[in-house]
Short mmCIF file of C-alpha atoms in Angstrom, two decimals:
data_model
loop_
_atom_site.label_atom_id
_atom_site.label_comp_id
_atom_site.label_asym_id
_atom_site.label_seq_id
_atom_site.Cartn_x
_atom_site.Cartn_y
_atom_site.Cartn_z
CA UNK A 25 96.17 147.24 125.98
CA UNK A 26 99.32 146.47 123.56
CA UNK A 27 100.77 143.55 125.65
CA UNK A 28 105.14 143.14 126.01
CA UNK A 29 106.48 139.76 128.00
CA UNK A 30 108.97 142.69 130.25
CA UNK A 31 106.35 141.02 132.79
CA UNK A 32 107.09 137.25 133.15
CA UNK A 33 108.22 135.03 135.90
CA UNK A 34 107.94 131.71 136.13
CA UNK A 35 109.35 128.34 136.81
CA UNK A 36 111.32 127.53 133.99
CA UNK A 37 109.36 125.20 131.10
CA UNK A 38 106.32 126.99 131.06
CA UNK A 39 108.58 129.72 131.05
CA UNK A 40 110.59 128.80 128.01
CA UNK A 41 106.96 127.16 126.03
CA UNK A 42 104.71 130.54 126.34
CA UNK A 43 108.96 132.35 125.79
CA UNK A 44 109.43 129.75 122.57
CA UNK A 45 105.92 130.89 121.21
CA UNK A 46 106.29 128.11 118.90
CA UNK A 47 103.15 125.49 119.73
CA UNK A 48 100.58 124.03 117.17
CA UNK A 49 97.65 123.00 119.36
CA UNK A 50 95.00 119.41 118.72
CA UNK A 51 92.21 119.87 120.15
CA UNK A 52 91.74 116.12 119.99
CA UNK A 53 88.11 115.26 120.54
CA UNK A 54 84.54 116.72 120.03
CA UNK A 55 81.13 116.50 121.72
CA UNK A 56 80.57 112.55 120.88
CA UNK A 57 84.19 111.19 121.44
CA UNK A 58 82.76 109.39 124.64
CA UNK A 59 80.74 107.14 122.27
CA UNK A 60 84.02 106.15 120.56
CA UNK A 61 86.31 104.04 123.64
CA UNK A 62 88.16 107.59 123.09
CA UNK A 63 92.06 107.11 124.73
CA UNK A 64 92.39 103.51 122.55
CA UNK A 65 91.40 105.35 119.46
CA UNK A 66 93.15 108.38 119.54
CA UNK A 67 96.15 106.73 120.56
CA UNK A 68 96.50 104.77 117.32
CA UNK A 69 96.43 108.11 116.17
CA UNK A 70 99.07 109.88 118.27
CA UNK A 71 102.20 109.08 115.35
CA UNK A 72 99.87 111.12 113.16
CA UNK A 73 99.57 113.51 115.06
CA UNK A 74 103.19 114.12 116.44
CA UNK A 75 104.41 113.93 112.49
CA UNK A 76 101.87 116.72 111.44
CA UNK A 77 104.09 118.41 113.79
CA UNK A 78 101.54 118.96 116.71
CA UNK A 79 103.58 120.51 119.92
CA UNK A 80 100.42 119.39 122.30
CA UNK A 81 97.01 118.08 122.30
CA UNK A 82 94.51 119.02 124.27
CA UNK A 83 92.07 115.76 125.96
CA UNK A 84 89.23 115.27 127.07
CA UNK A 85 87.86 115.84 130.68
CA UNK A 86 89.41 112.80 131.77
CA UNK A 87 87.63 112.41 135.35
CA UNK A 88 84.73 110.80 136.73
CA UNK A 89 81.57 112.67 135.92
CA UNK A 90 77.94 112.77 135.48
CA UNK A 91 77.78 113.52 131.97
CA UNK A 92 79.14 111.81 129.45
CA UNK A 93 81.36 113.89 128.19
CA UNK A 94 83.39 115.29 131.37
CA UNK A 95 82.44 118.47 132.08
CA UNK A 96 79.94 117.47 135.23
CA UNK A 97 82.37 116.11 138.15
CA UNK A 98 82.23 114.29 140.64
CA UNK A 99 85.37 112.26 142.14
CA UNK A 100 87.87 114.05 140.69
CA UNK A 101 90.51 111.47 141.78
CA UNK A 102 88.91 108.74 139.45
CA UNK A 103 90.64 108.32 135.75
CA UNK A 104 87.72 105.79 135.07
CA UNK A 105 85.56 108.72 132.64
CA UNK A 106 82.67 107.41 129.20
CA UNK A 107 86.50 108.48 127.19
CA UNK A 108 87.76 104.78 129.28
CA UNK A 109 89.71 103.40 131.43
CA UNK A 110 92.14 104.59 133.72
CA UNK A 111 94.76 101.94 132.55
CA UNK A 112 93.19 103.23 129.28
CA UNK A 113 94.31 106.66 129.83
CA UNK A 114 97.70 105.82 130.82
CA UNK A 115 98.47 103.91 127.78
CA UNK A 116 97.48 106.52 125.54
CA UNK A 117 99.42 109.62 127.99
CA UNK A 118 102.83 106.83 127.92
CA UNK A 119 102.57 106.14 123.84
CA UNK A 120 101.85 110.86 123.47
CA UNK A 121 105.90 111.01 125.82
CA UNK A 122 106.46 108.44 123.74
CA UNK A 123 106.33 110.53 120.50
CA UNK A 124 107.17 114.15 121.50
CA UNK A 125 103.40 115.70 122.27
CA UNK A 126 101.76 116.74 124.76
CA UNK A 127 98.90 115.94 127.45
CA UNK A 128 96.35 118.75 127.35
CA UNK A 129 94.00 118.35 130.63
CA UNK A 130 90.40 119.91 130.63
CA UNK A 131 90.79 121.20 134.23
CA UNK A 132 86.80 121.83 134.92
CA UNK A 133 86.98 123.32 139.25
CA UNK A 134 84.12 125.94 138.50
CA UNK A 135 81.46 123.04 139.65
CA UNK A 136 81.35 119.55 141.09
CA UNK A 137 78.50 117.44 141.17
CA UNK A 138 77.00 116.73 144.83
CA UNK A 139 77.37 113.09 146.39
CA UNK A 140 74.54 113.63 149.18
CA UNK A 141 71.85 115.59 150.45
CA UNK A 142 73.31 119.10 153.04
CA UNK A 143 71.59 121.47 154.05
CA UNK A 144 67.44 122.65 151.94
CA UNK A 145 67.34 118.99 150.81
CA UNK A 146 70.41 119.68 148.24
CA UNK A 147 73.31 117.70 146.27
CA UNK A 148 75.48 120.20 147.96
CA UNK A 149 77.96 117.19 150.05
CA UNK A 150 80.63 115.28 148.81
CA UNK A 151 80.25 112.69 151.50
CA UNK A 152 81.91 109.30 150.32
CA UNK A 153 84.56 110.23 147.87
CA UNK A 154 88.08 112.27 148.46
CA UNK A 155 88.44 115.33 148.72
CA UNK A 156 84.66 114.91 150.55
CA UNK A 157 83.71 118.90 151.41
CA UNK A 158 80.51 119.93 153.09
CA UNK A 159 78.13 123.07 152.14
CA UNK A 160 80.56 125.67 152.66
CA UNK A 161 82.93 124.50 149.85
CA UNK A 162 79.59 125.68 148.31
CA UNK A 163 78.78 128.87 147.11
CA UNK A 164 76.01 130.68 148.60
CA UNK A 165 74.55 131.73 145.56
CA UNK A 166 74.39 128.11 144.61
CA UNK A 167 72.43 126.06 147.82
CA UNK A 168 75.47 126.10 149.41
CA UNK A 169 77.16 127.31 152.50
CA UNK A 170 80.09 129.22 151.29
CA UNK A 171 80.45 133.30 150.30
CA UNK A 172 79.29 134.13 146.59
CA UNK A 173 80.96 133.57 143.57
CA UNK A 174 83.91 135.91 142.45
CA UNK A 175 82.74 134.96 139.13
CA UNK A 176 79.49 134.30 137.07
CA UNK A 177 77.22 131.00 137.78
CA UNK A 178 77.50 127.82 135.57
CA UNK A 179 73.61 126.68 136.66
CA UNK A 180 71.86 123.78 137.92
CA UNK A 181 75.56 122.52 139.78
CA UNK A 182 76.63 123.26 143.12
CA UNK A 183 79.52 125.63 142.23
CA UNK A 184 83.17 125.90 144.47
CA UNK A 185 83.84 128.38 146.27
CA UNK A 186 87.16 129.62 145.68
CA UNK A 187 87.73 131.74 148.78
CA UNK A 188 87.82 128.83 150.72
CA UNK A 189 90.83 128.43 152.07
CA UNK A 190 90.62 124.60 152.30
CA UNK A 191 89.16 123.83 149.38
CA UNK A 192 91.58 124.99 146.57
CA UNK A 193 94.77 123.66 148.98
CA UNK A 194 92.17 120.69 148.14
CA UNK A 195 92.04 121.71 144.28
CA UNK A 196 96.07 122.61 144.44
CA UNK A 197 97.14 119.08 145.19
CA UNK A 198 94.67 117.88 143.19
CA UNK A 199 96.21 119.93 140.60
CA UNK A 200 100.11 118.82 141.54
CA UNK A 201 98.85 115.35 141.05
CA UNK A 202 96.93 115.83 138.15
CA UNK A 203 100.34 117.29 136.51
CA UNK A 204 102.63 114.73 138.52
CA UNK A 205 101.06 111.30 139.17
CA UNK A 206 99.47 110.87 136.64
CA UNK A 207 101.56 112.60 133.60
CA UNK A 208 99.07 116.10 132.14
CA UNK A 209 102.05 118.21 131.11
CA UNK A 210 99.11 121.15 129.82
CA UNK A 211 96.51 122.78 131.67
CA UNK A 212 93.11 123.58 129.88
CA UNK A 213 90.71 125.77 132.61
CA UNK A 214 87.13 124.93 131.70
CA UNK A 215 84.85 128.03 132.07
CA UNK A 216 87.19 130.32 133.17
CA UNK A 217 84.63 133.63 133.71
CA UNK A 218 83.30 131.74 136.79
CA UNK A 219 85.99 132.02 139.53
CA UNK A 220 88.41 135.26 140.15
CA UNK A 221 91.78 134.52 137.49
CA UNK A 222 93.64 134.90 140.44
CA UNK A 223 93.25 131.75 141.39
CA UNK A 224 94.00 130.40 138.24
CA UNK A 225 97.54 131.90 138.72
CA UNK A 226 97.61 130.17 142.52
CA UNK A 227 96.65 126.61 140.92
CA UNK A 228 99.02 127.44 138.08
CA UNK A 229 101.72 128.50 140.65
CA UNK A 230 101.33 125.50 142.34
CA UNK A 231 101.03 122.56 140.32
CA UNK A 232 103.43 124.32 137.39
CA UNK A 233 102.14 123.05 134.11
CA UNK A 234 104.65 123.62 131.14
CA UNK A 235 101.72 126.06 128.76
CA UNK A 236 97.59 126.64 130.47
CA UNK A 237 94.87 128.08 128.57
CA UNK A 238 91.96 129.63 129.21
CA UNK A 239 88.18 129.66 128.38
CA UNK A 240 87.31 133.04 129.34
CA UNK A 241 83.89 132.69 127.07
CA UNK A 242 82.37 136.12 126.62
CA UNK A 243 79.65 137.36 124.18
CA UNK A 244 81.23 140.05 121.34
CA UNK A 245 79.79 143.15 121.09
CA UNK A 246 76.36 143.18 119.05
CA UNK A 247 74.27 146.51 118.19
CA UNK A 248 70.65 146.89 117.62
CA UNK A 249 68.20 146.92 116.08
CA UNK A 250 70.09 144.32 113.56
CA UNK A 251 72.79 142.98 115.65
CA UNK A 252 75.05 142.74 112.81
CA UNK A 253 78.64 142.15 115.18
CA UNK A 254 79.90 145.61 116.10
CA UNK A 255 83.12 146.38 113.97
CA UNK A 256 84.79 147.30 117.54
CA UNK A 257 85.01 144.90 119.71
CA UNK A 258 87.73 146.55 122.12
CA UNK A 259 86.46 146.44 125.14
CA UNK A 260 85.29 142.58 123.95
CA UNK A 261 89.10 141.59 124.23
CA UNK A 262 90.80 144.15 126.60
CA UNK A 263 88.39 141.76 129.34
CA UNK A 264 89.98 138.46 127.80
CA UNK A 265 94.08 140.57 128.10
CA UNK A 266 92.45 141.66 131.57
CA UNK A 267 91.73 138.25 132.55
CA UNK A 268 95.06 136.76 131.52
CA UNK A 269 96.41 139.68 132.89
CA UNK A 270 94.80 138.79 136.68
CA UNK A 271 97.04 135.66 136.18
CA UNK A 272 100.41 137.61 136.41
CA UNK A 273 100.45 136.89 132.24
CA UNK A 274 100.83 132.89 133.40
CA UNK A 275 97.91 132.10 131.57
CA UNK A 276 96.88 132.03 127.55
CA UNK A 277 93.42 132.67 127.09
CA UNK A 278 91.48 131.64 123.72
CA UNK A 279 90.85 134.39 121.47
CA UNK A 280 86.88 134.74 121.11
CA UNK A 281 87.47 137.49 119.71
CA UNK A 282 89.23 137.04 116.28
CA UNK A 283 86.96 134.02 116.87
CA UNK A 284 84.17 136.11 116.52
CA UNK A 285 85.13 138.27 113.81
CA UNK A 286 87.03 136.06 111.38
CA UNK A 287 83.51 134.07 111.17
CA UNK A 288 82.03 137.11 109.42
CA UNK A 289 85.12 138.77 107.43
CA UNK A 290 84.68 135.78 105.66
CA UNK A 291 81.31 136.55 104.11
CA UNK A 292 82.84 139.54 102.06
CA UNK A 293 83.71 141.66 104.96
CA UNK A 294 87.65 141.27 105.23
CA UNK A 295 88.30 144.38 106.48
CA UNK A 296 87.11 144.02 110.31
CA UNK A 297 90.05 142.45 110.17
CA UNK A 298 92.19 145.72 110.56
CA UNK A 299 91.67 147.51 113.71
CA UNK A 300 92.09 151.57 114.25
CA UNK A 301 95.25 151.03 114.00
CA UNK A 302 96.22 148.79 111.72
CA UNK A 303 96.69 145.68 113.91
CA UNK A 304 94.97 142.71 113.91
CA UNK A 305 91.42 142.90 115.03
CA UNK A 306 91.41 140.40 117.69
CA UNK A 307 93.50 139.48 120.88
CA UNK A 308 96.03 138.57 118.58
CA UNK A 309 96.93 142.36 117.85
CA UNK A 310 97.46 143.04 121.27
CA UNK A 311 98.79 140.21 123.52
CA UNK A 312 99.71 137.59 121.57
CA UNK A 313 102.00 134.99 122.96
CA UNK A 314 99.39 135.28 125.42
CA UNK A 315 96.58 134.30 123.21
CA UNK A 316 95.21 130.66 120.83
CA UNK A 317 93.34 131.36 118.00
CA UNK A 318 91.12 128.36 116.62
CA UNK A 319 87.99 128.74 114.22
CA UNK A 320 86.11 125.48 116.40
CA UNK A 321 85.51 123.42 120.02
CA UNK A 322 83.29 121.02 120.73
CA UNK A 323 80.55 123.91 122.02
CA UNK A 324 80.88 125.77 119.30
CA UNK A 325 80.59 123.15 116.52
CA UNK A 326 80.73 119.40 116.89
CA UNK A 327 76.82 118.51 117.20
CA UNK A 328 76.30 121.52 119.86
CA UNK A 329 76.84 124.46 117.22
CA UNK A 330 76.22 126.82 119.50
CA UNK A 331 78.05 130.06 117.81
CA UNK A 332 79.83 127.81 114.62
CA UNK A 333 82.15 128.91 111.85
CA UNK A 334 80.56 129.24 108.10
CA UNK A 335 81.19 125.55 107.11
CA UNK A 336 82.52 126.60 103.27
CA UNK A 337 85.51 129.43 104.99
CA UNK A 338 86.97 126.88 107.56
CA UNK A 339 90.52 126.90 105.21
CA UNK A 340 90.64 130.20 104.87
CA UNK A 341 89.93 130.67 108.38
CA UNK A 342 93.02 128.38 109.22
CA UNK A 343 95.18 130.18 106.38
CA UNK A 344 94.11 133.59 108.74
CA UNK A 345 95.16 131.63 112.02
CA UNK A 346 98.24 129.68 111.20
CA UNK A 347 100.04 132.22 109.25
CA UNK A 348 99.44 134.14 112.03
CA UNK A 349 101.00 135.48 115.02
CA UNK A 350 99.21 133.61 118.54
CA UNK A 351 99.32 130.27 119.17
CA UNK A 352 96.99 128.59 116.35
CA UNK A 353 94.30 125.35 117.97
CA UNK A 354 93.13 123.07 115.04
CA UNK A 355 89.85 121.08 115.93
CA UNK A 356 89.64 117.20 115.38
CA UNK A 357 87.06 117.63 113.37
CA UNK A 358 88.79 119.56 110.75
CA UNK A 359 92.00 117.33 110.96
CA UNK A 360 90.11 114.13 110.86
CA UNK A 361 86.65 113.88 110.33
CA UNK A 362 86.74 116.24 106.87
CA UNK A 363 88.01 114.52 104.37
CA UNK A 364 91.97 114.16 103.65
CA UNK A 365 92.00 116.95 101.54
CA UNK A 366 91.91 119.73 104.29
CA UNK A 367 94.00 117.55 106.10
CA UNK A 368 96.66 118.10 103.44
CA UNK A 369 95.43 121.76 103.09
CA UNK A 370 96.32 122.58 106.98
CA UNK A 371 99.19 120.09 107.10
CA UNK A 372 100.72 122.03 104.11
CA UNK A 373 100.37 125.34 106.40
CA UNK A 374 101.83 123.49 108.99
CA UNK A 375 104.99 123.46 107.36
CA UNK A 376 105.05 126.89 106.38
CA UNK A 377 104.80 128.27 110.19
CA UNK A 378 107.02 125.79 111.03
CA UNK A 379 109.73 125.65 107.96
CA UNK A 380 109.46 129.47 108.35
CA UNK A 381 110.01 130.02 111.56
CA UNK A 382 106.65 131.82 112.33
CA UNK A 383 105.67 132.25 115.99
CA UNK A 384 103.47 133.64 118.18
CA UNK A 385 105.13 137.20 117.97
CA UNK A 386 105.86 137.08 114.87
CA UNK A 387 105.81 140.80 113.76
CA UNK A 388 102.60 141.80 110.98
CA UNK A 389 102.04 144.44 108.92
CA UNK A 390 98.39 144.51 106.89
CA UNK A 391 99.04 145.57 103.74
CA UNK A 392 94.73 145.10 102.71
CA UNK A 393 91.26 144.63 104.20
CA UNK A 394 88.27 146.11 102.42
CA UNK A 395 85.27 143.98 101.06
CA UNK A 396 86.85 141.28 98.88
CA UNK A 397 90.11 140.69 99.79
CA UNK A 398 92.74 140.58 103.46
CA UNK A 399 96.29 140.30 102.74
CA UNK A 400 99.28 140.81 105.33
CA UNK A 401 103.31 140.16 105.07
CA UNK A 402 104.46 138.18 108.70
CA UNK A 403 107.66 138.44 109.92
CA UNK A 404 110.21 139.22 106.40
CA UNK A 405 109.58 135.95 104.68
CA UNK A 406 105.47 135.59 104.73
CA UNK A 407 102.71 136.77 103.06
CA UNK A 408 99.30 135.96 102.78
CA UNK A 409 96.05 136.48 101.57
CA UNK A 410 92.34 134.96 101.63
CA UNK A 411 89.46 136.02 100.53
CA UNK A 412 87.90 136.44 96.66
CA UNK A 413 89.16 139.23 95.43
CA UNK A 414 92.96 138.66 93.47
CA UNK A 415 96.58 139.92 95.33
CA UNK A 416 99.63 138.44 95.44
CA UNK A 417 103.14 140.78 97.03
CA UNK A 418 105.49 142.20 93.86
CA UNK A 419 108.85 141.30 93.77
CA UNK A 420 109.92 138.07 92.21
CA UNK A 421 112.30 136.99 95.78
CA UNK A 422 108.43 135.43 96.27
CA UNK A 423 107.09 131.80 95.65
CA UNK A 424 103.90 130.79 96.17
CA UNK A 425 103.85 127.68 99.38
CA UNK A 426 100.82 126.86 98.98
CA UNK A 427 97.23 127.56 97.70
CA UNK A 428 93.31 126.47 97.82
CA UNK A 429 90.01 128.25 97.26
CA UNK A 430 90.12 131.72 98.55
CA UNK A 431 93.85 131.60 100.03
CA UNK A 432 97.12 131.56 98.52
CA UNK A 433 100.35 131.96 101.19
CA UNK A 434 103.67 133.46 99.76
CA UNK A 435 107.13 132.93 101.00
CA UNK A 436 110.49 133.77 99.98
#
C-alpha cells in the first residue's frame, strides 16, 4: 500500500508542482460566502494571502448553479454566480495572478440540473443553453437514458453519464476553457466517489491543470456497539489510495482518514496517530506526495457542521498538518474569522514549514504516541509535540521555534 513516486508521468507544469511538494493551500470560502459579494471581498485579501505564503486558493464553484453555494450546476459556461459577476471573477483571478497565487477551480461534474422536461416528465434535458445534452447524458439510475453510474449516486438531481463519449468530449472542452480562457490553474474535483477515477485522469490529461485534488469522502471505520472510531483505518485509507492510483497518480486526494483520526486523537487518544508499523496512520503515511491534509472544510465545519473538528483543539490540528508530510490546506474561517491570535499562530507554523523546507515527502519518525502526548521528528531539523503531556527533544542544538496551547515546535 506504501507508494513511491516512480510512476509519475505527466505534463511539465503539473509535474513540477507535485514533484516540488512545497504547496500550502487555502480554502478561500465557507458555506455562507455567497451572501457577501465574495469575489470582490476575497480580492481585497489576496495580498495578505500571498504574503502569508499560500501557493493556491481553492475558490467555490464559479459557474451558474441552482443552489447559491454553487454545487447544483446548470449552465457551466456562465461565469455569473451568487459569488459575483464574470467581471468580478476575472478581476479576482487577475489580482491572484499578479500576486503569484494560483486559483483552484471547484469542478462539479458528477451531476447537473436540467433545464427542460424529457422522458418520464423529469428535468433530464439541457435545452436552450451551452452543452444542450439530452437524456442520454444522464445515468439510467437517476432518470436518464444513459448507462449505469460508474460510482455513487448524488441524489435528487440528474447524474452525468461519463461513459458517453460525447459527454466526455464536452467536459474536456469545458475544462480546457476553465484552464486556458477563464484562467484557473488548479482543479478540485467535487464528489469524486460519483464517477470512475479513470475519467478524472482523462480530464486532467486534457486540460493540464498545474495541480489537482479530488474529494473522495468515504466513511471511516467504526465498530458497534459503541461506534467508536477503530484504531485501524487501513481499509479506509486504502480506498483513497486506490482512487489516486486509478487517476494514474495525476490527482491528489484529501486525507479524510487523517481528519477522522486526528479529531479523535486530540481528545487524549494520541496513540491513534501511529499505525501498527510506526508510520502516520492516515493517507499521508502511505502516499504523502498525493495527500492533501486538512482539519475542516465547508461541509465538515462552517454552518453545516457535518463532521466538525473539536473547536478547542484547532491549533493542535494545525501544528500536526503544517509540520507533517503531505500538502496542508488551511480553512478560511480559521485563518480569517477566529481571531488574530489564531491567524498569527498559523502564519508562524507556515513560516517554519517554509524556512525549514518541510515538504510533502519529508521523512518522519514518530517518537512518542500515547494517551497524553504525540511527538515526531520531521526531516532532520524539526521536532514537534502536541497534547497535554510534556515532551521536549534532548540536545542543546534544538531551539524552540513556536509554541501555543498544547503544542510546540523546535528546530535546529
